[in-house]
Amino acid sequence: MAETPDSAALGVMAMTRALDEARAAAARGEVPVGAVVVGPDGAVLAAHGNEIEQRADASAHAELLAMRAAAALRGSRHLADCTLVATLEPCAMCAAAAGHFRIRRIVFGAWDPKGGAVDHGPRLFDQPGCLHRPDWAGGFEQDVSATLLRDFFRQRR
Amino acid sequence: MAETPDSAALGVMAMTRALDEARAAAARGEVPVGAVVVGPDGAVLAAHGNEIEQRADASAHAELLAMRAAAALRGSRHLADCTLVATLEPCAMCAAAAGHFRIRRIVFGAWDPKGGAVDHGPRLFDQPGCLHRPDWAGGFEQDVSATLLRDFFRQRR
């Protein structure tokens, strides 16, 4: 049997969880982005929303926090069999970190033409010298993710 | 009086400290890279070497740790009046993080044609959409820094 149907279902569940993290971040006054690291069996190893304000740490993006937490859980600095699921296209910091953690695959929600670094800007995994290129795909639940962000910034204006 | 002579002296002291952190990292079995965040008066706010192995965290680069520690010390997610001094040209993760922390200036030691992202590869601060461009300069004590790295990798072969 192909693993596709289960993978797809697990992917939807992981994005649902990442969107929950994004909503929880917004409720804390954080830009609503969420991320989940999923193991090869589909188990959620770690889930985080942005904690930039809460930690007073500009690097506390959901994706970086989730990858650090997953690595801590495993006691390993590599997550080579894991998928990073994020509600927004990762920035250069988080995309490069995904390379350092040797993440196998990145699945993201909304595209980010201004801050994204996977399919926009530096397109890090397309750089000639890139040492680790995760598979990636974007656009999953992009409307939900983009609406969360739009509503958040509209309320703060 | 111009602040140049003092700044230069403080810069040398900060790089000396960063190199000490790199040597301490090597002694712990870490790739010898060190970094220091210096405040506007030249005071060292934070200093770190790599702690990738020690923390089992692929994102625990000296630069990122030093910026996070400096922000924690200040209770502020921005370090807009600070200089990041690193023994090696920062990678894409650390350079992008320096942008997120709004670091004023980056001073680095050895150039890193393979992993560097300031003067090599994606050249992040030259990207058209880059939101924050620190001043930067490289090549300070580059022989000392490069020798530390070469010796470390030679011993491990």
PDB file of C-alpha atoms in Angstrom:
ATOM      1  CA  MET A   1       0.000   0.000   0.000  1.00  0.00           C
ATOM      2  CA  ALA A   2       1.171   3.482  -0.761  1.00  0.00           C
ATOM      3  CA  GLU A   3       1.480   5.677   2.285  1.00  0.00           C
ATOM      4  CA  THR A   4      -0.110   8.621   0.462  1.00  0.00           C
ATOM      5  CA  PRO A   5      -3.639   8.660   1.968  1.00  0.00           C
ATOM      6  CA  ASP A   6      -2.400   8.429   5.545  1.00  0.00           C
ATOM      7  CA  SER A   7       0.328  10.995   4.894  1.00  0.00           C
ATOM      8  CA  ALA A   8      -2.197  13.387   3.442  1.00  0.00           C
ATOM      9  CA  ALA A   9      -4.549  12.950   6.399  1.00  0.00           C
ATOM     10  CA  LEU A  10      -1.703  13.398   8.855  1.00  0.00           C
ATOM     11  CA  GLY A  11      -0.553  16.472   6.952  1.00  0.00           C
ATOM     12  CA  VAL A  12      -4.026  18.023   7.246  1.00  0.00           C
ATOM     13  CA  MET A  13      -4.068  17.256  10.974  1.00  0.00           C
ATOM     14  CA  ALA A  14      -0.640  18.832  11.435  1.00  0.00           C
ATOM     15  CA  MET A  15      -1.665  21.995   9.563  1.00  0.00           C
ATOM     16  CA  THR A  16      -4.838  22.177  11.673  1.00  0.00           C
ATOM     17  CA  ARG A  17      -2.649  22.023  14.765  1.00  0.00           C
ATOM     18  CA  ALA A  18      -0.265  24.663  13.361  1.00  0.00           C
ATOM     19  CA  LEU A  19      -3.258  26.957  12.682  1.00  0.00           C
ATOM     20  CA  ASP A  20      -4.414  26.427  16.287  1.00  0.00           C
ATOM     21  CA  GLU A  21      -0.956  27.549  17.421  1.00  0.00           C
ATOM     22  CA  ALA A  22      -1.215  30.609  15.167  1.00  0.00           C
ATOM     23  CA  ARG A  23      -4.592  31.533  16.707  1.00  0.00           C
ATOM     24  CA  ALA A  24      -3.202  31.070  20.208  1.00  0.00           C
ATOM     25  CA  ALA A  25      -0.265  33.326  19.272  1.00  0.00           C
ATOM     26  CA  ALA A  26      -2.655  36.059  18.095  1.00  0.00           C
ATOM     27  CA  ALA A  27      -4.523  35.826  21.422  1.00  0.00           C
ATOM     28  CA  ARG A  28      -1.178  36.547  23.158  1.00  0.00           C
ATOM     29  CA  GLY A  29      -0.558  39.579  20.924  1.00  0.00           C
ATOM     30  CA  GLU A  30       1.919  37.752  18.711  1.00  0.00           C
ATOM     31  CA  VAL A  31       1.899  37.771  14.911  1.00  0.00           C
ATOM     32  CA  PRO A  32      -0.217  34.675  14.216  1.00  0.00           C
ATOM     33  CA  VAL A  33       2.162  32.095  12.822  1.00  0.00           C
ATOM     34  CA  GLY A  34       2.240  28.510  14.022  1.00  0.00           C
ATOM     35  CA  ALA A  35       4.485  25.550  13.287  1.00  0.00           C
ATOM     36  CA  VAL A  36       4.589  21.846  14.011  1.00  0.00           C
ATOM     37  CA  VAL A  37       7.347  19.256  13.626  1.00  0.00           C
ATOM     38  CA  VAL A  38       5.965  15.882  12.613  1.00  0.00           C
ATOM     39  CA  GLY A  39       7.877  12.607  12.883  1.00  0.00           C
ATOM     40  CA  PRO A  40       7.935   9.909  10.197  1.00  0.00           C
ATOM     41  CA  ASP A  41       4.893   8.180  11.736  1.00  0.00           C
ATOM     42  CA  GLY A  42       2.896  11.410  11.701  1.00  0.00           C
ATOM     43  CA  ALA A  43       3.253  12.006  15.435  1.00  0.00           C
ATOM     44  CA  VAL A  44       3.534  15.660  16.444  1.00  0.00           C
ATOM     45  CA  LEU A  45       6.938  16.061  18.127  1.00  0.00           C
ATOM     46  CA  ALA A  46       6.573  19.762  18.872  1.00  0.00           C
ATOM     47  CA  ALA A  47       4.161  22.619  18.178  1.00  0.00           C
ATOM     48  CA  HIS A  48       4.711  26.326  18.740  1.00  0.00           C
ATOM     49  CA  GLY A  49       3.327  29.709  17.890  1.00  0.00           C
ATOM     50  CA  ASN A  50       5.420  32.861  17.682  1.00  0.00           C
ATOM     51  CA  GLU A  51       6.752  33.947  21.093  1.00  0.00           C
ATOM     52  CA  ILE A  52       8.698  37.035  20.000  1.00  0.00           C
ATOM     53  CA  GLU A  53       6.959  39.476  22.364  1.00  0.00           C
ATOM     54  CA  GLN A  54       6.535  37.013  25.206  1.00  0.00           C
ATOM     55  CA  ARG A  55      10.233  36.046  25.255  1.00  0.00           C
ATOM     56  CA  ALA A  56      11.518  39.464  24.096  1.00  0.00           C
ATOM     57  CA  ASP A  57      13.440  37.438  21.524  1.00  0.00           C
ATOM     58  CA  ALA A  58      13.303  38.440  17.860  1.00  0.00           C
ATOM     59  CA  SER A  59      14.383  34.919  16.889  1.00  0.00           C
ATOM     60  CA  ALA A  60      11.454  33.231  18.691  1.00  0.00           C
ATOM     61  CA  HIS A  61       9.606  32.396  15.468  1.00  0.00           C
ATOM     62  CA  ALA A  62       7.187  29.468  15.633  1.00  0.00           C
ATOM     63  CA  GLU A  63       9.253  27.367  13.213  1.00  0.00           C
ATOM     64  CA  LEU A  64      12.565  27.800  15.055  1.00  0.00           C
ATOM     65  CA  LEU A  65      10.948  27.115  18.437  1.00  0.00           C
ATOM     66  CA  ALA A  66       9.236  23.976  17.112  1.00  0.00           C
ATOM     67  CA  MET A  67      12.447  22.606  15.575  1.00  0.00           C
ATOM     68  CA  ARG A  68      14.441  23.338  18.738  1.00  0.00           C
ATOM     69  CA  ALA A  69      11.785  21.649  20.867  1.00  0.00           C
ATOM     70  CA  ALA A  70      11.627  18.592  18.600  1.00  0.00           C
ATOM     71  CA  ALA A  71      15.427  18.241  18.666  1.00  0.00           C
ATOM     72  CA  ALA A  72      15.422  18.607  22.465  1.00  0.00           C
ATOM     73  CA  LEU A  73      12.734  15.912  22.741  1.00  0.00           C
ATOM     74  CA  ARG A  74      14.825  13.549  20.660  1.00  0.00           C
ATOM     75  CA  GLY A  75      18.170  14.558  22.124  1.00  0.00           C
ATOM     76  CA  SER A  76      19.459  14.900  18.578  1.00  0.00           C
ATOM     77  CA  ARG A  77      20.453  17.947  16.614  1.00  0.00           C
ATOM     78  CA  HIS A  78      19.179  16.416  13.401  1.00  0.00           C
ATOM     79  CA  LEU A  79      15.566  15.897  12.366  1.00  0.00           C
ATOM     80  CA  ALA A  80      16.296  14.162   9.083  1.00  0.00           C
ATOM     81  CA  ASP A  81      13.101  12.094   9.037  1.00  0.00           C
ATOM     82  CA  CYS A  82      10.817  14.967  10.077  1.00  0.00           C
ATOM     83  CA  THR A  83       8.459  17.380   8.355  1.00  0.00           C
ATOM     84  CA  LEU A  84       8.147  21.027   9.374  1.00  0.00           C
ATOM     85  CA  VAL A  85       4.577  22.256   8.934  1.00  0.00           C
ATOM     86  CA  ALA A  86       4.210  26.041   9.148  1.00  0.00           C
ATOM     87  CA  THR A  87       1.228  28.309   8.549  1.00  0.00           C
ATOM     88  CA  LEU A  88       3.390  30.832   6.659  1.00  0.00           C
ATOM     89  CA  GLU A  89       6.289  30.532   4.223  1.00  0.00           C
ATOM     90  CA  PRO A  90       9.407  30.470   6.442  1.00  0.00           C
ATOM     91  CA  CYS A  91      11.753  33.463   6.551  1.00  0.00           C
ATOM     92  CA  ALA A  92      15.488  33.197   5.804  1.00  0.00           C
ATOM     93  CA  MET A  93      16.327  32.514   9.458  1.00  0.00           C
ATOM     94  CA  CYS A  94      13.852  29.653   9.793  1.00  0.00           C
ATOM     95  CA  ALA A  95      14.496  28.205   6.336  1.00  0.00           C
ATOM     96  CA  ALA A  96      18.247  28.183   6.974  1.00  0.00           C
ATOM     97  CA  ALA A  97      17.646  26.645  10.402  1.00  0.00           C
ATOM     98  CA  ALA A  98      15.546  23.906   8.747  1.00  0.00           C
ATOM     99  CA  GLY A  99      18.635  23.186   6.650  1.00  0.00           C
ATOM    100  CA  HIS A 100      20.863  23.032   9.754  1.00  0.00           C
ATOM    101  CA  PHE A 101      18.391  20.622  11.403  1.00  0.00           C
ATOM    102  CA  ARG A 102      18.328  18.617   8.120  1.00  0.00           C
ATOM    103  CA  ILE A 103      14.542  18.712   8.025  1.00  0.00           C
ATOM    104  CA  ARG A 104      13.284  16.298   5.359  1.00  0.00           C
ATOM    105  CA  ARG A 105      10.298  18.257   4.150  1.00  0.00           C
ATOM    106  CA  ILE A 106       8.664  21.647   4.657  1.00  0.00           C
ATOM    107  CA  VAL A 107       4.935  22.159   4.164  1.00  0.00           C
ATOM    108  CA  PHE A 108       3.662  25.695   4.530  1.00  0.00           C
ATOM    109  CA  GLY A 109       0.406  27.605   4.314  1.00  0.00           C
ATOM    110  CA  ALA A 110       0.339  31.139   2.984  1.00  0.00           C
ATOM    111  CA  TRP A 111       3.040  32.461   0.713  1.00  0.00           C
ATOM    112  CA  ASP A 112       4.992  35.435   2.070  1.00  0.00           C
ATOM    113  CA  PRO A 113       6.265  37.558  -0.832  1.00  0.00           C
ATOM    114  CA  LYS A 114       7.846  40.090   1.572  1.00  0.00           C
ATOM    115  CA  GLY A 115       9.494  37.906   4.209  1.00  0.00           C
ATOM    116  CA  GLY A 116       9.506  34.404   2.755  1.00  0.00           C
ATOM    117  CA  ALA A 117      12.822  32.846   1.750  1.00  0.00           C
ATOM    118  CA  VAL A 118      11.739  29.510   0.287  1.00  0.00           C
ATOM    119  CA  ASP A 119       9.763  30.566  -2.791  1.00  0.00           C
ATOM    120  CA  HIS A 120      10.581  34.296  -2.524  1.00  0.00           C
ATOM    121  CA  GLY A 121      13.534  36.596  -1.882  1.00  0.00           C
ATOM    122  CA  PRO A 122      16.785  34.632  -1.563  1.00  0.00           C
ATOM    123  CA  ARG A 123      15.043  31.267  -2.275  1.00  0.00           C
ATOM    124  CA  LEU A 124      17.580  29.652   0.002  1.00  0.00           C
ATOM    125  CA  PHE A 125      17.153  26.060  -1.129  1.00  0.00           C
ATOM    126  CA  ASP A 126      17.790  27.090  -4.733  1.00  0.00           C
ATOM    127  CA  GLN A 127      21.123  28.740  -3.860  1.00  0.00           C
ATOM    128  CA  PRO A 128      23.973  26.937  -5.668  1.00  0.00           C
ATOM    129  CA  GLY A 129      25.938  26.231  -2.477  1.00  0.00           C
ATOM    130  CA  CYS A 130      22.968  25.064  -0.402  1.00  0.00           C
ATOM    131  CA  LEU A 131      24.091  22.048   1.649  1.00  0.00           C
ATOM    132  CA  HIS A 132      20.674  20.591   2.502  1.00  0.00           C
ATOM    133  CA  ARG A 133      17.542  21.029   0.428  1.00  0.00           C
ATOM    134  CA  PRO A 134      14.332  19.841   2.079  1.00  0.00           C
ATOM    135  CA  ASP A 135      11.465  18.977  -0.214  1.00  0.00           C
ATOM    136  CA  TRP A 136       8.915  21.722   0.147  1.00  0.00           C
ATOM    137  CA  ALA A 137       5.385  22.615  -0.859  1.00  0.00           C
ATOM    138  CA  GLY A 138       3.300  25.686  -0.072  1.00  0.00           C
ATOM    139  CA  GLY A 139      -0.284  26.851  -0.244  1.00  0.00           C
ATOM    140  CA  PHE A 140      -1.955  24.466   2.210  1.00  0.00           C
ATOM    141  CA  GLU A 141      -4.890  26.187   3.958  1.00  0.00           C
ATOM    142  CA  GLN A 142      -3.397  29.420   2.683  1.00  0.00           C
ATOM    143  CA  ASP A 143      -6.685  31.321   2.901  1.00  0.00           C
ATOM    144  CA  VAL A 144      -7.156  30.455   6.572  1.00  0.00           C
ATOM    145  CA  SER A 145      -3.568  31.385   7.383  1.00  0.00           C
ATOM    146  CA  ALA A 146      -3.614  34.630   5.394  1.00  0.00           C
ATOM    147  CA  THR A 147      -6.949  35.668   6.930  1.00  0.00           C
ATOM    148  CA  LEU A 148      -5.549  35.170  10.444  1.00  0.00           C
ATOM    149  CA  LEU A 149      -2.626  37.455   9.602  1.00  0.00           C
ATOM    150  CA  ARG A 150      -4.772  40.070   7.860  1.00  0.00           C
ATOM    151  CA  ASP A 151      -7.263  40.228  10.746  1.00  0.00           C
ATOM    152  CA  PHE A 152      -4.428  40.522  13.275  1.00  0.00           C
ATOM    153  CA  PHE A 153      -2.770  43.466  11.546  1.00  0.00           C
ATOM    154  CA  ARG A 154      -6.122  45.148  10.823  1.00  0.00           C
ATOM    155  CA  GLN A 155      -7.014  45.072  14.522  1.00  0.00           C
ATOM    156  CA  ARG A 156      -3.690  46.591  15.530  1.00  0.00           C
ATOM    157  CA  ARG A 157      -3.829  49.526  13.148  1.00  0.00           C
TER     158      ARG A 157
ATOM    159  CA  MET B   1      36.611  64.206  19.190  1.00  0.00           C
ATOM    160  CA  ALA B   2      35.750  61.482  16.744  1.00  0.00           C
ATOM    161  CA  GLU B   3      34.859  58.210  18.401  1.00  0.00           C
ATOM    162  CA  THR B   4      37.021  56.250  15.964  1.00  0.00           C
ATOM    163  CA  PRO B   5      40.086  55.434  18.116  1.00  0.00           C
ATOM    164  CA  ASP B   6      38.023  54.201  21.056  1.00  0.00           C
ATOM    165  CA  SER B   7      35.688  52.293  18.766  1.00  0.00           C
ATOM    166  CA  ALA B   8      38.620  50.613  17.092  1.00  0.00           C
ATOM    167  CA  ALA B   9      40.176  49.620  20.420  1.00  0.00           C
ATOM    168  CA  LEU B  10      36.844  48.313  21.694  1.00  0.00           C
ATOM    169  CA  GLY B  11      36.367  46.422  18.452  1.00  0.00           C
ATOM    170  CA  VAL B  12      39.724  44.696  18.868  1.00  0.00           C
ATOM    171  CA  MET B  13      38.855  43.795  22.463  1.00  0.00           C
ATOM    172  CA  ALA B  14      35.497  42.374  21.380  1.00  0.00           C
ATOM    173  CA  MET B  15      37.101  40.261  18.634  1.00  0.00           C
ATOM    174  CA  THR B  16      39.694  39.013  21.141  1.00  0.00           C
ATOM    175  CA  ARG B  17      36.828  37.943  23.382  1.00  0.00           C
ATOM    176  CA  ALA B  18      35.000  36.296  20.460  1.00  0.00           C
ATOM    177  CA  LEU B  19      38.166  34.355  19.587  1.00  0.00           C
ATOM    178  CA  ASP B  20      38.422  33.217  23.227  1.00  0.00           C
ATOM    179  CA  GLU B  21      34.855  31.911  22.926  1.00  0.00           C
ATOM    180  CA  ALA B  22      35.800  30.111  19.704  1.00  0.00           C
ATOM    181  CA  ARG B  23      38.794  28.436  21.452  1.00  0.00           C
ATOM    182  CA  ALA B  24      36.587  27.412  24.376  1.00  0.00           C
ATOM    183  CA  ALA B  25      34.082  25.946  21.891  1.00  0.00           C
ATOM    184  CA  ALA B  26      36.835  23.860  20.255  1.00  0.00           C
ATOM    185  CA  ALA B  27      37.838  22.534  23.679  1.00  0.00           C
ATOM    186  CA  ARG B  28      34.228  21.321  24.115  1.00  0.00           C
ATOM    187  CA  GLY B  29      34.310  19.574  20.720  1.00  0.00           C
ATOM    188  CA  GLU B  30      32.332  22.310  18.982  1.00  0.00           C
ATOM    189  CA  VAL B  31      33.237  23.926  15.665  1.00  0.00           C
ATOM    190  CA  PRO B  32      35.294  26.903  16.891  1.00  0.00           C
ATOM    191  CA  VAL B  33      33.163  29.947  16.231  1.00  0.00           C
ATOM    192  CA  GLY B  34      32.611  32.674  18.804  1.00  0.00           C
ATOM    193  CA  ALA B  35      30.455  35.786  18.913  1.00  0.00           C
ATOM    194  CA  VAL B  36      29.977  38.824  21.094  1.00  0.00           C
ATOM    195  CA  VAL B  37      27.252  41.474  21.233  1.00  0.00           C
ATOM    196  CA  VAL B  38      28.648  44.879  22.112  1.00  0.00           C
ATOM    197  CA  GLY B  39      26.561  47.814  23.316  1.00  0.00           C
ATOM    198  CA  PRO B  40      26.984  51.397  22.112  1.00  0.00           C
ATOM    199  CA  ASP B  41      29.483  52.141  24.907  1.00  0.00           C
ATOM    200  CA  GLY B  42      31.606  49.131  23.966  1.00  0.00           C
ATOM    201  CA  ALA B  43      30.412  47.008  26.868  1.00  0.00           C
ATOM    202  CA  VAL B  44      30.091  43.297  26.117  1.00  0.00           C
ATOM    203  CA  LEU B  45      26.411  42.393  26.613  1.00  0.00           C
ATOM    204  CA  ALA B  46      26.799  38.723  25.774  1.00  0.00           C
ATOM    205  CA  ALA B  47      29.450  36.311  24.504  1.00  0.00           C
ATOM    206  CA  HIS B  48      28.992  32.754  23.277  1.00  0.00           C
ATOM    207  CA  GLY B  49      30.720  29.997  21.395  1.00  0.00           C
ATOM    208  CA  ASN B  50      28.909  27.347  19.377  1.00  0.00           C
ATOM    209  CA  GLU B  51      26.885  24.982  21.562  1.00  0.00           C
ATOM    210  CA  ILE B  52      25.425  22.772  18.831  1.00  0.00           C
ATOM    211  CA  GLU B  53      26.670  19.460  20.249  1.00  0.00           C
ATOM    212  CA  GLN B  54      26.286  20.438  23.889  1.00  0.00           C
ATOM    213  CA  ARG B  55      22.638  21.478  23.485  1.00  0.00           C
ATOM    214  CA  ALA B  56      21.841  18.971  20.692  1.00  0.00           C
ATOM    215  CA  ASP B  57      20.471  22.011  18.859  1.00  0.00           C
ATOM    216  CA  ALA B  58      21.509  22.675  15.273  1.00  0.00           C
ATOM    217  CA  SER B  59      20.509  26.326  15.694  1.00  0.00           C
ATOM    218  CA  ALA B  60      22.839  26.916  18.669  1.00  0.00           C
ATOM    219  CA  HIS B  61      25.335  28.952  16.651  1.00  0.00           C
ATOM    220  CA  ALA B  62      27.479  31.393  18.622  1.00  0.00           C
ATOM    221  CA  GLU B  63      25.919  34.428  16.940  1.00  0.00           C
ATOM    222  CA  LEU B  64      22.301  33.439  17.581  1.00  0.00           C
ATOM    223  CA  LEU B  65      23.050  32.512  21.202  1.00  0.00           C
ATOM    224  CA  ALA B  66      24.852  35.812  21.800  1.00  0.00           C
ATOM    225  CA  MET B  67      22.017  37.876  20.288  1.00  0.00           C
ATOM    226  CA  ARG B  68      19.371  35.980  22.270  1.00  0.00           C
ATOM    227  CA  ALA B  69      21.374  36.437  25.468  1.00  0.00           C
ATOM    228  CA  ALA B  70      21.886  40.160  24.844  1.00  0.00           C
ATOM    229  CA  ALA B  71      18.162  40.654  24.167  1.00  0.00           C
ATOM    230  CA  ALA B  72      17.307  38.690  27.320  1.00  0.00           C
ATOM    231  CA  LEU B  73      19.701  40.858  29.331  1.00  0.00           C
ATOM    232  CA  ARG B  74      18.033  43.991  28.048  1.00  0.00           C
ATOM    233  CA  GLY B  75      14.495  42.639  28.116  1.00  0.00           C
ATOM    234  CA  SER B  76      14.092  43.913  24.576  1.00  0.00           C
ATOM    235  CA  ARG B  77      13.759  42.065  21.315  1.00  0.00           C
ATOM    236  CA  HIS B  78      15.670  44.758  19.473  1.00  0.00           C
ATOM    237  CA  LEU B  79      19.384  45.480  19.643  1.00  0.00           C
ATOM    238  CA  ALA B  80      19.338  48.497  17.349  1.00  0.00           C
ATOM    239  CA  ASP B  81      22.362  50.207  18.959  1.00  0.00           C
ATOM    240  CA  CYS B  82      24.482  47.054  19.158  1.00  0.00           C
ATOM    241  CA  THR B  83      27.304  45.485  17.177  1.00  0.00           C
ATOM    242  CA  LEU B  84      27.552  41.744  16.570  1.00  0.00           C
ATOM    243  CA  VAL B  85      31.188  40.636  16.492  1.00  0.00           C
ATOM    244  CA  ALA B  86      31.718  37.107  15.142  1.00  0.00           C
ATOM    245  CA  THR B  87      34.858  35.156  14.336  1.00  0.00           C
ATOM    246  CA  LEU B  88      33.347  33.816  11.103  1.00  0.00           C
ATOM    247  CA  GLU B  89      31.083  35.282   8.438  1.00  0.00           C
ATOM    248  CA  PRO B  90      27.541  34.557   9.657  1.00  0.00           C
ATOM    249  CA  CYS B  91      25.401  31.929   7.925  1.00  0.00           C
ATOM    250  CA  ALA B  92      21.940  32.690   6.508  1.00  0.00           C
ATOM    251  CA  MET B  93      20.226  31.784   9.782  1.00  0.00           C
ATOM    252  CA  CYS B  94      22.398  34.090  11.886  1.00  0.00           C
ATOM    253  CA  ALA B  95      22.505  36.921   9.355  1.00  0.00           C
ATOM    254  CA  ALA B  96      18.705  36.858   9.030  1.00  0.00           C
ATOM    255  CA  ALA B  97      18.407  36.744  12.828  1.00  0.00           C
ATOM    256  CA  ALA B  98      20.680  39.813  13.046  1.00  0.00           C
ATOM    257  CA  GLY B  99      18.149  41.533  10.800  1.00  0.00           C
ATOM    258  CA  HIS B 100      15.250  40.455  13.040  1.00  0.00           C
ATOM    259  CA  PHE B 101      17.124  41.799  16.103  1.00  0.00           C
ATOM    260  CA  ARG B 102      17.845  44.998  14.112  1.00  0.00           C
ATOM    261  CA  ILE B 103      21.544  44.757  14.892  1.00  0.00           C
ATOM    262  CA  ARG B 104      23.257  47.999  13.901  1.00  0.00           C
ATOM    263  CA  ARG B 105      26.560  46.603  12.690  1.00  0.00           C
ATOM    264  CA  ILE B 106      28.192  43.232  12.067  1.00  0.00           C
ATOM    265  CA  VAL B 107      31.959  42.789  12.292  1.00  0.00           C
ATOM    266  CA  PHE B 108      33.294  39.369  11.396  1.00  0.00           C
ATOM    267  CA  GLY B 109      36.615  37.576  11.157  1.00  0.00           C
ATOM    268  CA  ALA B 110      37.192  34.941   8.497  1.00  0.00           C
ATOM    269  CA  TRP B 111      35.159  34.869   5.299  1.00  0.00           C
ATOM    270  CA  ASP B 112      33.126  31.711   4.750  1.00  0.00           C
ATOM    271  CA  PRO B 113      32.687  31.128   1.022  1.00  0.00           C
ATOM    272  CA  LYS B 114      30.718  27.881   1.657  1.00  0.00           C
ATOM    273  CA  GLY B 115      28.376  28.813   4.497  1.00  0.00           C
ATOM    274  CA  GLY B 116      28.524  32.602   4.730  1.00  0.00           C
ATOM    275  CA  ALA B 117      25.451  34.606   3.758  1.00  0.00           C
ATOM    276  CA  VAL B 118      26.673  38.193   4.167  1.00  0.00           C
ATOM    277  CA  ASP B 119      29.374  38.450   1.493  1.00  0.00           C
ATOM    278  CA  HIS B 120      28.715  35.030  -0.081  1.00  0.00           C
ATOM    279  CA  GLY B 121      25.829  32.838  -1.209  1.00  0.00           C
ATOM    280  CA  PRO B 122      22.490  34.638  -0.839  1.00  0.00           C
ATOM    281  CA  ARG B 123      24.152  37.887   0.384  1.00  0.00           C
ATOM    282  CA  LEU B 124      21.059  38.500   2.468  1.00  0.00           C
ATOM    283  CA  PHE B 125      21.571  42.198   3.128  1.00  0.00           C
ATOM    284  CA  ASP B 126      21.839  42.844  -0.612  1.00  0.00           C
ATOM    285  CA  GLN B 127      18.486  41.181  -1.337  1.00  0.00           C
ATOM    286  CA  PRO B 128      16.051  43.732  -2.796  1.00  0.00           C
ATOM    287  CA  GLY B 129      13.342  43.106  -0.186  1.00  0.00           C
ATOM    288  CA  CYS B 130      15.689  43.104   2.838  1.00  0.00           C
ATOM    289  CA  LEU B 131      13.923  45.003   5.651  1.00  0.00           C
ATOM    290  CA  HIS B 132      16.974  45.766   7.817  1.00  0.00           C
ATOM    291  CA  ARG B 133      20.533  46.084   6.565  1.00  0.00           C
ATOM    292  CA  PRO B 134      23.188  46.282   9.265  1.00  0.00           C
ATOM    293  CA  ASP B 135      26.476  47.885   8.311  1.00  0.00           C
ATOM    294  CA  TRP B 136      29.015  45.116   8.037  1.00  0.00           C
ATOM    295  CA  ALA B 137      32.725  44.563   7.609  1.00  0.00           C
ATOM    296  CA  GLY B 138      34.745  41.332   7.476  1.00  0.00           C
ATOM    297  CA  GLY B 139      38.333  40.158   7.645  1.00  0.00           C
ATOM    298  CA  PHE B 140      39.241  41.165  11.217  1.00  0.00           C
ATOM    299  CA  GLU B 141      41.759  38.705  12.690  1.00  0.00           C
ATOM    300  CA  GLN B 142      40.776  36.435   9.844  1.00  0.00           C
ATOM    301  CA  ASP B 143      44.040  34.438   9.980  1.00  0.00           C
ATOM    302  CA  VAL B 144      43.581  33.622  13.671  1.00  0.00           C
ATOM    303  CA  SER B 145      39.956  32.620  13.139  1.00  0.00           C
ATOM    304  CA  ALA B 146      40.648  30.556  10.024  1.00  0.00           C
ATOM    305  CA  THR B 147      43.587  28.779  11.699  1.00  0.00           C
ATOM    306  CA  LEU B 148      41.376  27.788  14.643  1.00  0.00           C
ATOM    307  CA  LEU B 149      38.861  26.253  12.242  1.00  0.00           C
ATOM    308  CA  ARG B 150      41.511  24.519  10.103  1.00  0.00           C
ATOM    309  CA  ASP B 151      43.244  23.020  13.130  1.00  0.00           C
ATOM    310  CA  PHE B 152      39.932  21.815  14.534  1.00  0.00           C
ATOM    311  CA  PHE B 153      38.884  19.996  11.370  1.00  0.00           C
ATOM    312  CA  ARG B 154      42.407  18.612  10.819  1.00  0.00           C
ATOM    313  CA  GLN B 155      42.411  17.037  14.282  1.00  0.00           C
ATOM    314  CA  ARG B 156      39.036  15.408  13.720  1.00  0.00           C
ATOM    315  CA  ARG B 157      39.892  13.794  10.428  1.00  0.00           C
TER     316      ARG B 157
END
